[in-house]
Amino acid sequence: MIVLSALLTLVIGPAHPAHADNGSTSACALQGTTGYTDEGQQTDYTRFQNPVGTKHVAVIYVDFPDAAGTTLPLTPYYSQLSGAADWMWNASHGRTWLDLTAPYGNWVRMPKNSTDYNWERGFSWTTHQTYVKDALTAAAASGVDLSGYDMFYIVPTSTAAAIGHSPTFVQDPAQPTQVWNGATRSWVTIHWAVTFGQDMWTWGYKVADHETSHTFGLPDLYAFSGDQNQYVGGWDLMGLISGPAPQYFGWEEWKSGWITDSQVSCLSTANTYSTTLNGVEYGGSGYKLAVIRTSDTTAYVAESRKAAGNDSGACATGVVIYKVDTSTATGSGPIRVVTNPDAAAPTGNCTTLDMQTWKPGQWFEDSTARVRIYVNSSDAYNDTVWTYKW
């Protein structure tokens, strides 16, 4: 940075104050105000899972009295999800590994029919808790030692049509979820689980990455009403799982601790900066974000996106500019891509939002917020932007 002169579903439980964060001291590390998953930097790691490091995940297969599991061995189920590990490793630049293990290679029978679990979108946290407890109690009764895992993937038989979608279970420390673990003759507290539904056969392994990201405290970027893809199109896994450029926005990489404050060009007072941004798809220690703070909860962000890594199928490359609002709740657009009136027209399966990159000589200005982002130059790996605040 050069200074030249003086931006799938989570079941929501009761909210609690944040007690921990990712340690950022940047003036652009905005704090969230929604009380749960948002784009604020102060993720509550007494409730959510710190993204960095190896996460030991037990894959538990369940069937039901009204929907018996018929497939053995269970390799097709495991294979449908196991690619999540490599994808997350690449997305996190080698900072997060999902260590998936199937400790019991057969079906675990649930105590109730699949239709009795009221598996509807928007169901309550306590309804979800019952399903998780039933599954893991049955797994422990089958000899699985639950004590060695950070989280659980609970995978239903394909014959259980009533278990349709794949929500994430996040603990409520005030209402601990405890299961008797026969292997250690002790109670085990269950912190996090992804309870897959039949949509895993549509979305593939990236649904596991999406849902696991909720245990890290990331919100949904798709819209809960209206056009689902109206805010970010296919630019982020938390928006459209099958999108052409699903690498996390750099802001979320920062929130997750995968990039550091030293990789963020922060403009919080009147000034002008020049920053060369390395594509968020790449690792390394270079700058990843140019952020202009506009209030206690808002900022404009510029980042470089390239057709590489997890974004190898990107519809467009260049600078993506978006607005972050940490006071906006999950599903209501906490990140919104800024559209470029001169962006290329969409082709093939690409949508208009998928094309919203900015090229050298183009700029975005919000005169009310008194900010401007100008793209100065570009190459195969980087984009240089000038950010202004007055």
Short mmCIF file of C-alpha atoms in Angstrom, two decimals:
data_model
loop_
_atom_site.label_atom_id
_atom_site.label_comp_id
_atom_site.label_asym_id
_atom_site.label_seq_id
_atom_site.Cartn_x
_atom_site.Cartn_y
_atom_site.Cartn_z
CA MET A 1 0.00 0.00 0.00
CA ILE A 2 1.35 3.45 -0.91
CA VAL A 3 -0.04 6.58 0.78
CA LEU A 4 -0.46 9.23 -1.90
CA SER A 5 -1.99 12.01 0.28
CA ALA A 6 -3.58 12.97 3.45
CA LEU A 7 -15.00 -0.72 1.51
CA LEU A 8 -28.20 -22.75 2.71
CA THR A 9 -29.64 -22.39 6.07
CA LEU A 10 -28.76 -21.86 9.69
CA VAL A 11 -31.19 -22.59 12.48
CA ILE A 12 -31.06 -19.57 14.74
CA GLY A 13 -31.12 -20.07 18.48
CA PRO A 14 -31.33 -17.47 21.25
CA ALA A 15 -28.79 -14.66 20.96
CA HIS A 16 -26.12 -13.95 23.56
CA PRO A 17 -23.43 -11.26 23.84
CA ALA A 18 -20.13 -11.96 22.09
CA HIS A 19 -17.27 -13.08 24.34
CA ALA A 20 -14.37 -13.54 21.90
CA ASP A 21 -13.17 -12.46 18.48
CA ASN A 22 -10.50 -12.99 15.83
CA GLY A 23 -8.15 -10.46 17.41
CA SER A 24 -8.24 -7.83 14.66
CA THR A 25 -7.19 -4.34 15.71
CA SER A 26 -7.79 -2.70 12.33
CA ALA A 27 -9.91 0.46 12.27
CA CYS A 28 -11.86 -1.20 9.44
CA ALA A 29 -12.74 -4.33 11.46
CA LEU A 30 -16.41 -3.47 11.89
CA GLN A 31 -18.33 -4.97 14.75
CA GLY A 32 -21.62 -6.79 14.23
CA THR A 33 -24.83 -5.76 15.94
CA THR A 34 -27.31 -8.52 15.07
CA GLY A 35 -26.47 -10.78 18.00
CA TYR A 36 -25.83 -13.84 15.87
CA THR A 37 -24.27 -14.57 12.47
CA ASP A 38 -23.34 -11.37 10.64
CA GLU A 39 -20.28 -9.93 8.91
CA GLY A 40 -18.86 -8.33 12.05
CA GLN A 41 -15.33 -9.23 13.08
CA GLN A 42 -16.19 -10.21 16.66
CA THR A 43 -17.29 -13.81 16.09
CA ASP A 44 -18.26 -15.34 19.44
CA TYR A 45 -15.97 -18.36 19.74
CA THR A 46 -17.70 -19.47 22.93
CA ARG A 47 -20.60 -20.32 20.63
CA PHE A 48 -19.11 -20.71 17.17
CA GLN A 49 -16.15 -22.78 16.03
CA ASN A 50 -12.82 -21.05 15.41
CA PRO A 51 -12.19 -21.74 11.71
CA VAL A 52 -8.41 -22.11 11.92
CA GLY A 53 -6.90 -25.57 12.36
CA THR A 54 -7.98 -29.19 11.95
CA LYS A 55 -11.64 -29.93 12.62
CA HIS A 56 -12.35 -33.56 13.48
CA VAL A 57 -15.69 -34.47 11.90
CA ALA A 58 -17.59 -37.73 12.50
CA VAL A 59 -19.86 -38.79 9.64
CA ILE A 60 -22.90 -40.60 11.06
CA TYR A 61 -25.37 -42.34 8.73
CA VAL A 62 -28.98 -42.53 9.93
CA ASP A 63 -32.11 -44.30 8.78
CA PHE A 64 -35.64 -44.45 10.16
CA PRO A 65 -38.42 -46.95 10.90
CA ASP A 66 -40.34 -45.59 7.90
CA ALA A 67 -37.25 -45.14 5.68
CA ALA A 68 -34.78 -47.96 5.98
CA GLY A 69 -31.28 -47.60 4.65
CA THR A 70 -30.67 -50.06 1.85
CA THR A 71 -27.28 -49.07 0.41
CA LEU A 72 -24.23 -50.93 1.71
CA PRO A 73 -21.40 -50.22 1.75
CA LEU A 74 -21.98 -46.52 2.37
CA THR A 75 -19.20 -45.35 0.05
CA PRO A 76 -21.53 -43.32 -2.25
CA TYR A 77 -22.71 -41.25 0.72
CA TYR A 78 -19.21 -40.60 1.99
CA SER A 79 -17.93 -39.79 -1.50
CA GLN A 80 -20.72 -37.28 -2.00
CA LEU A 81 -19.36 -35.17 0.87
CA SER A 82 -15.66 -35.97 1.26
CA GLY A 83 -14.54 -33.42 -1.36
CA ALA A 84 -15.46 -30.73 1.16
CA ALA A 85 -12.10 -31.21 2.88
CA ASP A 86 -9.93 -30.26 -0.09
CA TRP A 87 -12.24 -27.41 -1.05
CA MET A 88 -12.04 -25.88 2.43
CA TRP A 89 -8.27 -26.38 2.54
CA ASN A 90 -7.90 -24.44 -0.70
CA ALA A 91 -10.41 -21.76 0.30
CA SER A 92 -8.61 -21.15 3.60
CA HIS A 93 -5.14 -21.12 2.00
CA GLY A 94 -4.18 -24.17 4.00
CA ARG A 95 -5.39 -22.88 7.35
CA THR A 96 -8.43 -25.16 7.83
CA TRP A 97 -8.67 -28.90 7.34
CA LEU A 98 -11.84 -30.99 7.71
CA ASP A 99 -10.73 -34.39 9.00
CA LEU A 100 -13.73 -36.53 8.00
CA THR A 101 -14.09 -39.97 9.57
CA ALA A 102 -16.96 -42.46 9.38
CA PRO A 103 -16.58 -44.28 12.73
CA TYR A 104 -19.50 -46.66 12.10
CA GLY A 105 -19.92 -48.07 8.62
CA ASN A 106 -23.59 -48.95 8.88
CA TRP A 107 -26.92 -47.29 9.40
CA VAL A 108 -27.83 -45.95 12.83
CA ARG A 109 -31.56 -46.33 13.41
CA MET A 110 -33.40 -43.21 14.57
CA PRO A 111 -36.11 -43.75 17.21
CA LYS A 112 -38.85 -41.95 15.28
CA ASN A 113 -40.17 -41.96 11.73
CA SER A 114 -38.58 -39.43 9.38
CA THR A 115 -41.96 -37.70 9.04
CA ASP A 116 -42.13 -37.15 12.80
CA TYR A 117 -39.15 -34.79 12.95
CA ASN A 118 -41.07 -31.83 11.45
CA TRP A 119 -38.28 -31.20 8.97
CA GLU A 120 -39.43 -27.86 7.62
CA ARG A 121 -37.48 -24.73 6.75
CA GLY A 122 -37.59 -22.36 9.67
CA PHE A 123 -38.17 -25.08 12.25
CA SER A 124 -37.14 -24.30 15.81
CA TRP A 125 -33.74 -24.75 17.40
CA THR A 126 -35.23 -27.17 19.95
CA THR A 127 -36.76 -29.30 17.18
CA HIS A 128 -33.35 -29.45 15.55
CA GLN A 129 -31.71 -30.27 18.88
CA THR A 130 -34.02 -33.28 19.30
CA TYR A 131 -32.97 -34.67 15.92
CA VAL A 132 -29.26 -34.21 16.69
CA LYS A 133 -29.59 -35.82 20.13
CA ASP A 134 -31.55 -38.77 18.75
CA ALA A 135 -28.96 -39.40 16.04
CA LEU A 136 -25.92 -39.17 18.28
CA THR A 137 -27.52 -41.10 21.14
CA ALA A 138 -28.18 -43.91 18.66
CA ALA A 139 -24.61 -43.65 17.35
CA ALA A 140 -23.19 -43.90 20.87
CA ALA A 141 -25.41 -46.91 21.56
CA SER A 142 -23.88 -48.53 18.45
CA GLY A 143 -20.41 -48.12 19.94
CA VAL A 144 -19.28 -44.80 18.48
CA ASP A 145 -17.05 -42.81 20.84
CA LEU A 146 -18.36 -39.27 20.45
CA SER A 147 -15.69 -37.67 22.60
CA GLY A 148 -12.98 -37.25 19.97
CA TYR A 149 -14.86 -35.04 17.51
CA ASP A 150 -15.33 -31.31 17.10
CA MET A 151 -18.51 -31.65 15.06
CA PHE A 152 -20.76 -34.17 13.35
CA TYR A 153 -22.13 -34.69 9.86
CA ILE A 154 -25.45 -36.52 10.20
CA VAL A 155 -26.34 -38.07 6.85
CA PRO A 156 -29.80 -39.57 6.19
CA THR A 157 -30.64 -42.45 3.90
CA SER A 158 -31.80 -41.38 0.44
CA THR A 159 -35.10 -43.12 1.13
CA ALA A 160 -35.99 -40.49 3.77
CA ALA A 161 -37.71 -37.99 1.50
CA ALA A 162 -39.07 -36.07 4.49
CA ILE A 163 -35.52 -34.97 5.41
CA GLY A 164 -35.21 -32.53 2.56
CA HIS A 165 -32.81 -29.66 3.30
CA SER A 166 -29.49 -29.41 5.15
CA PRO A 167 -29.48 -27.06 8.14
CA THR A 168 -26.65 -26.39 10.59
CA PHE A 169 -26.89 -26.97 14.32
CA VAL A 170 -24.96 -24.49 16.47
CA GLN A 171 -24.81 -24.90 20.23
CA ASP A 172 -26.51 -22.63 22.72
CA PRO A 173 -24.18 -22.67 25.75
CA ALA A 174 -27.14 -21.71 27.95
CA GLN A 175 -28.95 -24.88 26.85
CA PRO A 176 -26.18 -27.48 26.41
CA THR A 177 -26.87 -30.50 24.22
CA GLN A 178 -25.51 -33.52 26.05
CA VAL A 179 -25.41 -37.16 24.98
CA TRP A 180 -24.39 -40.15 27.11
CA ASN A 181 -21.20 -41.60 25.64
CA GLY A 182 -20.92 -45.25 26.58
CA ALA A 183 -17.33 -45.55 25.38
CA THR A 184 -16.13 -43.17 28.10
CA ARG A 185 -19.09 -43.58 30.47
CA SER A 186 -19.57 -39.83 30.55
CA TRP A 187 -21.72 -37.10 29.08
CA VAL A 188 -20.46 -35.43 25.92
CA THR A 189 -21.54 -31.90 24.98
CA ILE A 190 -22.44 -31.54 21.31
CA HIS A 191 -21.36 -28.18 19.97
CA TRP A 192 -21.88 -28.31 16.19
CA ALA A 193 -23.48 -30.53 13.57
CA VAL A 194 -24.58 -30.41 9.96
CA THR A 195 -27.75 -32.41 9.46
CA PHE A 196 -27.86 -33.18 5.77
CA GLY A 197 -31.00 -33.62 3.72
CA GLN A 198 -31.73 -34.93 0.26
CA ASP A 199 -30.47 -31.67 -1.26
CA MET A 200 -26.92 -32.98 -0.70
CA TRP A 201 -27.45 -35.04 -3.84
CA THR A 202 -28.13 -31.80 -5.76
CA TRP A 203 -25.50 -29.50 -4.25
CA GLY A 204 -22.70 -32.01 -3.74
CA TYR A 205 -19.85 -31.65 -1.28
CA LYS A 206 -19.89 -27.86 -1.31
CA VAL A 207 -23.11 -27.94 0.72
CA ALA A 208 -20.92 -29.36 3.51
CA ASP A 209 -18.53 -26.42 3.16
CA HIS A 210 -21.43 -23.94 3.17
CA GLU A 211 -23.06 -25.41 6.25
CA THR A 212 -19.77 -25.91 8.10
CA SER A 213 -19.09 -22.21 7.51
CA HIS A 214 -22.14 -21.42 9.61
CA THR A 215 -20.41 -23.15 12.54
CA PHE A 216 -17.60 -20.63 11.92
CA GLY A 217 -20.11 -17.78 12.33
CA LEU A 218 -20.65 -16.85 8.67
CA PRO A 219 -24.13 -15.66 7.64
CA ASP A 220 -26.12 -16.57 4.54
CA LEU A 221 -25.53 -14.15 1.65
CA TYR A 222 -28.47 -15.33 -0.43
CA ALA A 223 -31.82 -13.60 0.09
CA PHE A 224 -34.42 -15.23 2.31
CA SER A 225 -37.15 -13.52 0.25
CA GLY A 226 -37.45 -12.43 -3.36
CA ASP A 227 -34.72 -13.32 -5.84
CA GLN A 228 -32.37 -15.54 -3.84
CA ASN A 229 -29.30 -14.35 -5.73
CA GLN A 230 -30.06 -10.62 -5.74
CA TYR A 231 -27.21 -9.59 -3.42
CA VAL A 232 -24.03 -11.39 -4.49
CA GLY A 233 -24.98 -13.62 -7.43
CA GLY A 234 -22.53 -16.52 -7.68
CA TRP A 235 -19.53 -14.79 -6.09
CA ASP A 236 -19.47 -16.53 -2.70
CA LEU A 237 -20.27 -19.99 -1.38
CA MET A 238 -22.47 -18.43 1.29
CA GLY A 239 -24.59 -17.00 -1.50
CA LEU A 240 -24.95 -19.57 -4.28
CA ILE A 241 -23.35 -22.93 -3.55
CA SER A 242 -23.21 -23.82 -7.25
CA GLY A 243 -22.05 -20.36 -8.32
CA PRO A 244 -19.23 -19.95 -10.85
CA ALA A 245 -16.92 -18.14 -8.38
CA PRO A 246 -17.65 -19.64 -4.93
CA GLN A 247 -14.42 -18.60 -3.16
CA TYR A 248 -15.31 -16.68 -0.02
CA PHE A 249 -15.20 -12.91 -0.24
CA GLY A 250 -11.94 -11.58 1.14
CA TRP A 251 -13.91 -9.91 3.94
CA GLU A 252 -15.02 -13.36 5.12
CA GLU A 253 -11.49 -14.72 4.79
CA TRP A 254 -10.41 -11.89 7.08
CA LYS A 255 -13.27 -12.57 9.52
CA SER A 256 -12.23 -16.24 9.57
CA GLY A 257 -8.58 -15.49 10.32
CA TRP A 258 -7.34 -16.78 6.95
CA ILE A 259 -5.91 -13.38 6.05
CA THR A 260 -4.49 -10.91 8.55
CA ASP A 261 -4.76 -7.21 9.31
CA SER A 262 -1.46 -6.70 7.49
CA GLN A 263 -3.18 -7.82 4.26
CA VAL A 264 -5.95 -5.23 4.55
CA SER A 265 -5.49 -1.70 3.24
CA CYS A 266 -7.77 0.24 5.59
CA LEU A 267 -8.90 3.77 4.79
CA SER A 268 -10.89 5.09 7.75
CA THR A 269 -10.11 8.81 7.57
CA ALA A 270 -9.80 11.30 4.73
CA ASN A 271 -6.90 10.19 2.54
CA THR A 272 -5.94 8.48 -0.72
CA TYR A 273 -4.22 5.10 -0.97
CA SER A 274 -2.82 3.03 -3.81
CA THR A 275 -2.98 -0.72 -3.14
CA THR A 276 -1.94 -3.65 -5.28
CA LEU A 277 -4.38 -6.46 -4.51
CA ASN A 278 -3.46 -10.10 -5.06
CA GLY A 279 -6.35 -12.35 -6.10
CA VAL A 280 -8.26 -13.70 -3.09
CA GLU A 281 -7.98 -17.17 -4.64
CA TYR A 282 -4.24 -17.21 -3.98
CA GLY A 283 -2.29 -17.64 -0.76
CA GLY A 284 0.69 -15.53 0.18
CA SER A 285 1.22 -12.45 2.28
CA GLY A 286 0.23 -9.70 -0.16
CA TYR A 287 -2.66 -7.30 0.17
CA LYS A 288 -6.08 -8.92 -0.35
CA LEU A 289 -8.52 -6.14 0.53
CA ALA A 290 -8.84 -2.40 0.11
CA VAL A 291 -11.45 -1.26 2.63
CA ILE A 292 -13.00 2.19 3.03
CA ARG A 293 -14.88 2.50 6.30
CA THR A 294 -18.02 4.61 5.97
CA SER A 295 -19.63 4.20 9.43
CA ASP A 296 -19.49 2.08 12.57
CA THR A 297 -21.16 -0.79 10.68
CA THR A 298 -20.56 -0.13 6.97
CA ALA A 299 -17.67 -0.17 4.52
CA TYR A 300 -16.93 -0.50 0.84
CA VAL A 301 -14.49 -3.24 -0.08
CA ALA A 302 -12.48 -3.85 -3.25
CA GLU A 303 -10.81 -7.18 -3.96
CA SER A 304 -9.14 -8.89 -6.90
CA ARG A 305 -10.86 -11.96 -8.38
CA LYS A 306 -9.14 -14.30 -10.82
CA ALA A 307 -10.20 -17.48 -12.65
CA ALA A 308 -8.04 -19.68 -10.42
CA GLY A 309 -8.35 -22.18 -7.60
CA ASN A 310 -11.92 -22.47 -6.34
CA ASP A 311 -12.87 -19.73 -8.83
CA SER A 312 -11.56 -21.51 -11.93
CA GLY A 313 -15.04 -21.25 -13.48
CA ALA A 314 -15.46 -17.51 -12.83
CA CYS A 315 -17.55 -15.66 -15.40
CA ALA A 316 -15.48 -12.48 -15.10
CA THR A 317 -12.19 -11.37 -13.58
CA GLY A 318 -10.97 -8.07 -12.23
CA VAL A 319 -11.94 -6.00 -9.20
CA VAL A 320 -15.14 -6.83 -7.35
CA ILE A 321 -16.52 -4.01 -5.22
CA TYR A 322 -19.10 -4.67 -2.53
CA LYS A 323 -20.69 -2.99 0.44
CA VAL A 324 -20.57 -4.63 3.86
CA ASP A 325 -23.16 -3.80 6.52
CA THR A 326 -22.52 -5.58 9.80
CA SER A 327 -25.90 -4.47 11.19
CA THR A 328 -27.71 -6.48 8.50
CA ALA A 329 -28.90 -9.93 9.51
CA THR A 330 -28.21 -13.20 7.71
CA GLY A 331 -30.37 -13.58 4.59
CA SER A 332 -31.00 -9.84 4.28
CA GLY A 333 -27.88 -8.85 2.35
CA PRO A 334 -25.03 -8.15 4.80
CA ILE A 335 -22.80 -8.10 1.70
CA ARG A 336 -24.04 -6.59 -1.56
CA VAL A 337 -22.04 -6.49 -4.78
CA VAL A 338 -21.83 -3.04 -6.38
CA THR A 339 -22.92 -3.18 -10.01
CA ASN A 340 -20.77 -1.72 -12.78
CA PRO A 341 -22.77 -0.02 -15.57
CA ASP A 342 -19.94 -0.87 -17.97
CA ALA A 343 -19.61 -4.53 -17.05
CA ALA A 344 -19.64 -7.09 -19.84
CA ALA A 345 -22.96 -8.65 -20.80
CA PRO A 346 -23.67 -12.11 -19.37
CA THR A 347 -23.17 -15.16 -21.54
CA GLY A 348 -24.05 -18.82 -21.16
CA ASN A 349 -25.08 -19.67 -17.60
CA CYS A 350 -23.57 -16.46 -16.20
CA THR A 351 -25.95 -13.92 -14.67
CA THR A 352 -25.65 -10.15 -14.68
CA LEU A 353 -24.28 -10.13 -11.12
CA ASP A 354 -21.70 -12.75 -12.06
CA MET A 355 -20.19 -10.22 -14.50
CA GLN A 356 -19.76 -7.33 -12.05
CA THR A 357 -16.03 -6.71 -12.15
CA TRP A 358 -14.27 -3.39 -12.66
CA LYS A 359 -11.43 -2.92 -15.14
CA PRO A 360 -8.54 -0.42 -15.44
CA GLY A 361 -9.83 3.10 -16.04
CA GLN A 362 -13.18 2.41 -14.38
CA TRP A 363 -14.24 3.74 -11.00
CA PHE A 364 -17.05 3.63 -8.48
CA GLU A 365 -18.07 6.64 -6.41
CA ASP A 366 -20.55 7.12 -3.57
CA SER A 367 -20.71 10.89 -3.25
CA THR A 368 -22.94 10.72 -0.20
CA ALA A 369 -20.44 8.56 1.66
CA ARG A 370 -17.62 10.64 0.08
CA VAL A 371 -15.63 7.68 -1.23
CA ARG A 372 -14.24 6.55 -4.59
CA ILE A 373 -12.53 3.37 -5.82
CA TYR A 374 -10.55 3.64 -9.06
CA VAL A 375 -8.98 0.66 -10.85
CA ASN A 376 -5.58 1.71 -12.10
CA SER A 377 -4.04 -1.45 -13.56
CA SER A 378 -4.42 -5.21 -13.82
CA ASP A 379 -2.44 -8.34 -14.64
CA ALA A 380 -2.96 -12.09 -14.40
CA TYR A 381 -2.49 -12.19 -10.61
CA ASN A 382 -3.15 -8.68 -9.29
CA ASP A 383 -5.19 -5.51 -9.61
CA THR A 384 -4.09 -2.09 -8.41
CA VAL A 385 -6.76 0.23 -7.01
CA TRP A 386 -6.77 3.79 -5.72
CA THR A 387 -9.11 4.38 -2.82
CA TYR A 388 -10.26 7.86 -1.86
CA LYS A 389 -12.09 9.20 1.19
CA TRP A 390 -12.80 12.92 1.65
#
